[in-house]
Short mmCIF file of C-alpha atoms in Angstrom, two decimals:
data_model
loop_
_atom_site.label_atom_id
_atom_site.label_comp_id
_atom_site.label_asym_id
_atom_site.label_seq_id
_atom_site.Cartn_x
_atom_site.Cartn_y
_atom_site.Cartn_z
CA UNK A 1 -5.72 -22.75 9.45
CA UNK A 2 -3.46 -24.66 7.05
CA UNK A 3 -2.41 -21.52 5.16
CA UNK A 4 1.19 -22.84 4.58
CA UNK A 5 -0.32 -26.03 3.17
CA UNK A 6 -2.36 -23.95 0.62
CA UNK A 7 0.76 -21.89 -0.32
CA UNK A 8 3.02 -24.90 -0.65
CA UNK A 9 0.36 -26.56 -2.59
CA UNK A 10 -0.02 -23.68 -5.12
CA UNK A 11 3.69 -23.46 -5.62
CA UNK A 12 4.46 -27.18 -5.93
CA UNK A 13 1.22 -28.79 -7.42
CA UNK A 14 -0.30 -26.66 -10.15
CA UNK A 15 -1.86 -29.69 -11.93
CA UNK A 16 -4.10 -30.93 -9.27
CA UNK A 17 -7.16 -29.68 -7.35
CA UNK A 18 -6.90 -27.46 -4.26
CA UNK A 19 -6.75 -29.57 -1.06
CA UNK A 20 -9.59 -29.58 1.42
CA UNK A 21 -10.58 -27.57 3.49
CA UNK A 22 -9.73 -24.86 0.93
CA UNK A 23 -11.92 -24.08 -2.14
CA UNK A 24 -10.80 -22.01 -5.06
CA UNK A 25 -13.54 -19.57 -6.25
CA UNK A 26 -13.61 -17.37 -9.34
CA UNK A 27 -15.91 -14.40 -8.89
CA UNK A 28 -17.31 -13.57 -12.31
CA UNK A 29 -18.49 -10.23 -11.39
CA UNK A 30 -15.25 -8.87 -10.06
CA UNK A 31 -12.93 -11.08 -11.97
CA UNK A 32 -11.17 -12.09 -8.77
CA UNK A 33 -9.82 -15.53 -7.86
CA UNK A 34 -9.82 -16.26 -4.16
CA UNK A 35 -9.46 -19.24 -1.74
CA UNK A 36 -11.97 -19.93 0.96
CA UNK A 37 -11.48 -21.98 3.93
CA UNK A 38 -14.70 -24.18 4.11
CA UNK A 39 -14.58 -24.50 7.93
CA UNK A 40 -14.06 -20.93 9.01
CA UNK A 41 -14.83 -18.76 5.92
CA UNK A 42 -11.21 -17.23 5.83
CA UNK A 43 -10.46 -15.63 2.47
CA UNK A 44 -7.22 -15.22 0.57
CA UNK A 45 -7.34 -13.24 -2.84
CA UNK A 46 -4.95 -14.30 -5.67
CA UNK A 47 -3.31 -11.43 -7.47
CA UNK A 48 -0.74 -13.40 -9.43
CA UNK A 49 -0.78 -12.71 -13.28
CA UNK A 50 -1.32 -16.25 -14.17
CA UNK A 51 -3.59 -18.57 -11.94
CA UNK A 52 -4.12 -22.18 -12.46
CA UNK A 53 -7.88 -22.67 -12.08
CA UNK A 54 -8.32 -26.32 -12.94
CA UNK A 55 -5.71 -28.94 -13.89
CA UNK A 56 -3.67 -26.97 -16.30
CA UNK A 57 -6.30 -24.40 -17.37
CA UNK A 58 -4.86 -21.07 -16.62
CA UNK A 59 -6.66 -17.80 -16.00
CA UNK A 60 -4.94 -14.58 -17.31
CA UNK A 61 -5.22 -12.54 -14.26
CA UNK A 62 -2.99 -9.67 -15.64
CA UNK A 63 -5.47 -6.93 -14.95
CA UNK A 64 -5.69 -7.61 -11.28
CA UNK A 65 -1.97 -8.27 -11.12
CA UNK A 66 -1.28 -4.91 -12.83
CA UNK A 67 -3.45 -3.08 -10.22
CA UNK A 68 -0.71 -4.05 -7.59
CA UNK A 69 2.34 -3.47 -9.87
CA UNK A 70 4.36 -0.25 -10.37
CA UNK A 71 7.79 0.75 -11.59
CA UNK A 72 9.06 1.35 -8.05
CA UNK A 73 8.38 -2.23 -7.03
CA UNK A 74 9.82 -3.78 -10.17
CA UNK A 75 13.23 -2.42 -9.25
CA UNK A 76 13.07 -4.31 -5.84
CA UNK A 77 11.88 -7.69 -7.24
CA UNK A 78 13.87 -10.87 -7.77
CA UNK A 79 11.63 -13.34 -9.65
CA UNK A 80 11.82 -17.07 -9.05
CA UNK A 81 10.29 -19.35 -11.80
CA UNK A 82 9.41 -22.97 -11.29
CA UNK A 83 9.30 -25.61 -14.03
CA UNK A 84 5.84 -24.37 -15.11
CA UNK A 85 7.01 -20.81 -15.49
CA UNK A 86 4.68 -19.71 -12.68
CA UNK A 87 6.06 -17.23 -10.21
CA UNK A 88 6.70 -17.99 -6.56
CA UNK A 89 3.81 -17.25 -4.19
CA UNK A 90 3.97 -14.75 -1.29
CA UNK A 91 1.05 -14.29 1.27
CA UNK A 92 0.55 -10.75 2.67
CA UNK A 93 -1.81 -9.34 5.19
CA UNK A 94 -2.59 -5.77 4.24
CA UNK A 95 -3.78 -3.50 6.93
CA UNK A 96 -2.71 -0.07 5.46
CA UNK A 97 -6.34 0.87 4.44
CA UNK A 98 -8.52 2.18 7.36
CA UNK A 99 -10.20 -0.76 9.02
CA UNK A 100 -10.03 -3.19 6.18
CA UNK A 101 -7.71 -6.26 6.36
CA UNK A 102 -7.07 -8.10 3.16
CA UNK A 103 -5.15 -11.33 2.77
CA UNK A 104 -3.73 -11.83 -0.67
CA UNK A 105 -1.39 -14.01 -2.73
CA UNK A 106 1.12 -12.07 -4.97
CA UNK A 107 4.02 -13.29 -7.08
CA UNK A 108 6.52 -10.61 -5.77
CA UNK A 109 7.77 -9.67 -2.45
CA UNK A 110 6.95 -6.05 -2.89
CA UNK A 111 3.80 -4.61 -4.47
CA UNK A 112 1.36 -1.69 -4.54
CA UNK A 113 -1.82 -1.89 -2.43
CA UNK A 114 -4.79 -2.02 -4.82
CA UNK A 115 -6.89 0.20 -2.53
CA UNK A 116 -4.61 3.00 -1.31
CA UNK A 117 -1.63 2.51 -3.75
CA UNK A 118 1.07 2.57 -0.94
CA UNK A 119 4.00 0.20 -1.29
CA UNK A 120 3.60 -3.09 0.70
CA UNK A 121 6.03 -5.88 1.39
CA UNK A 122 9.67 -6.31 2.18
CA UNK A 123 13.00 -6.09 0.31
CA UNK A 124 14.14 -9.44 -1.00
#
């Protein structure tokens, strides 16, 4: 599904367009940024606080990012900054909420689930 290609691209190439078969989508209604695989419809939501939406144009995604952050997780996080000042990307598959499975990109290895508020992730 080329997920690793997408994650490496987001980390290393913030000034260029998302590679095919992925498409970056900004949902105006919900304010969410997500990536859709054009061949199979697989979705990955982006909850990083700053998201490059087009060649150096950044979206302030702090509201969505704040929904997954809490004081408990901040004590467990070691941030990595690249040359653009953007955080490292982590992909998580969240299955803590009933029958819902959510794939999301976050900027920290431990975070709070946006639906049930439980702690998700691993210690660095």
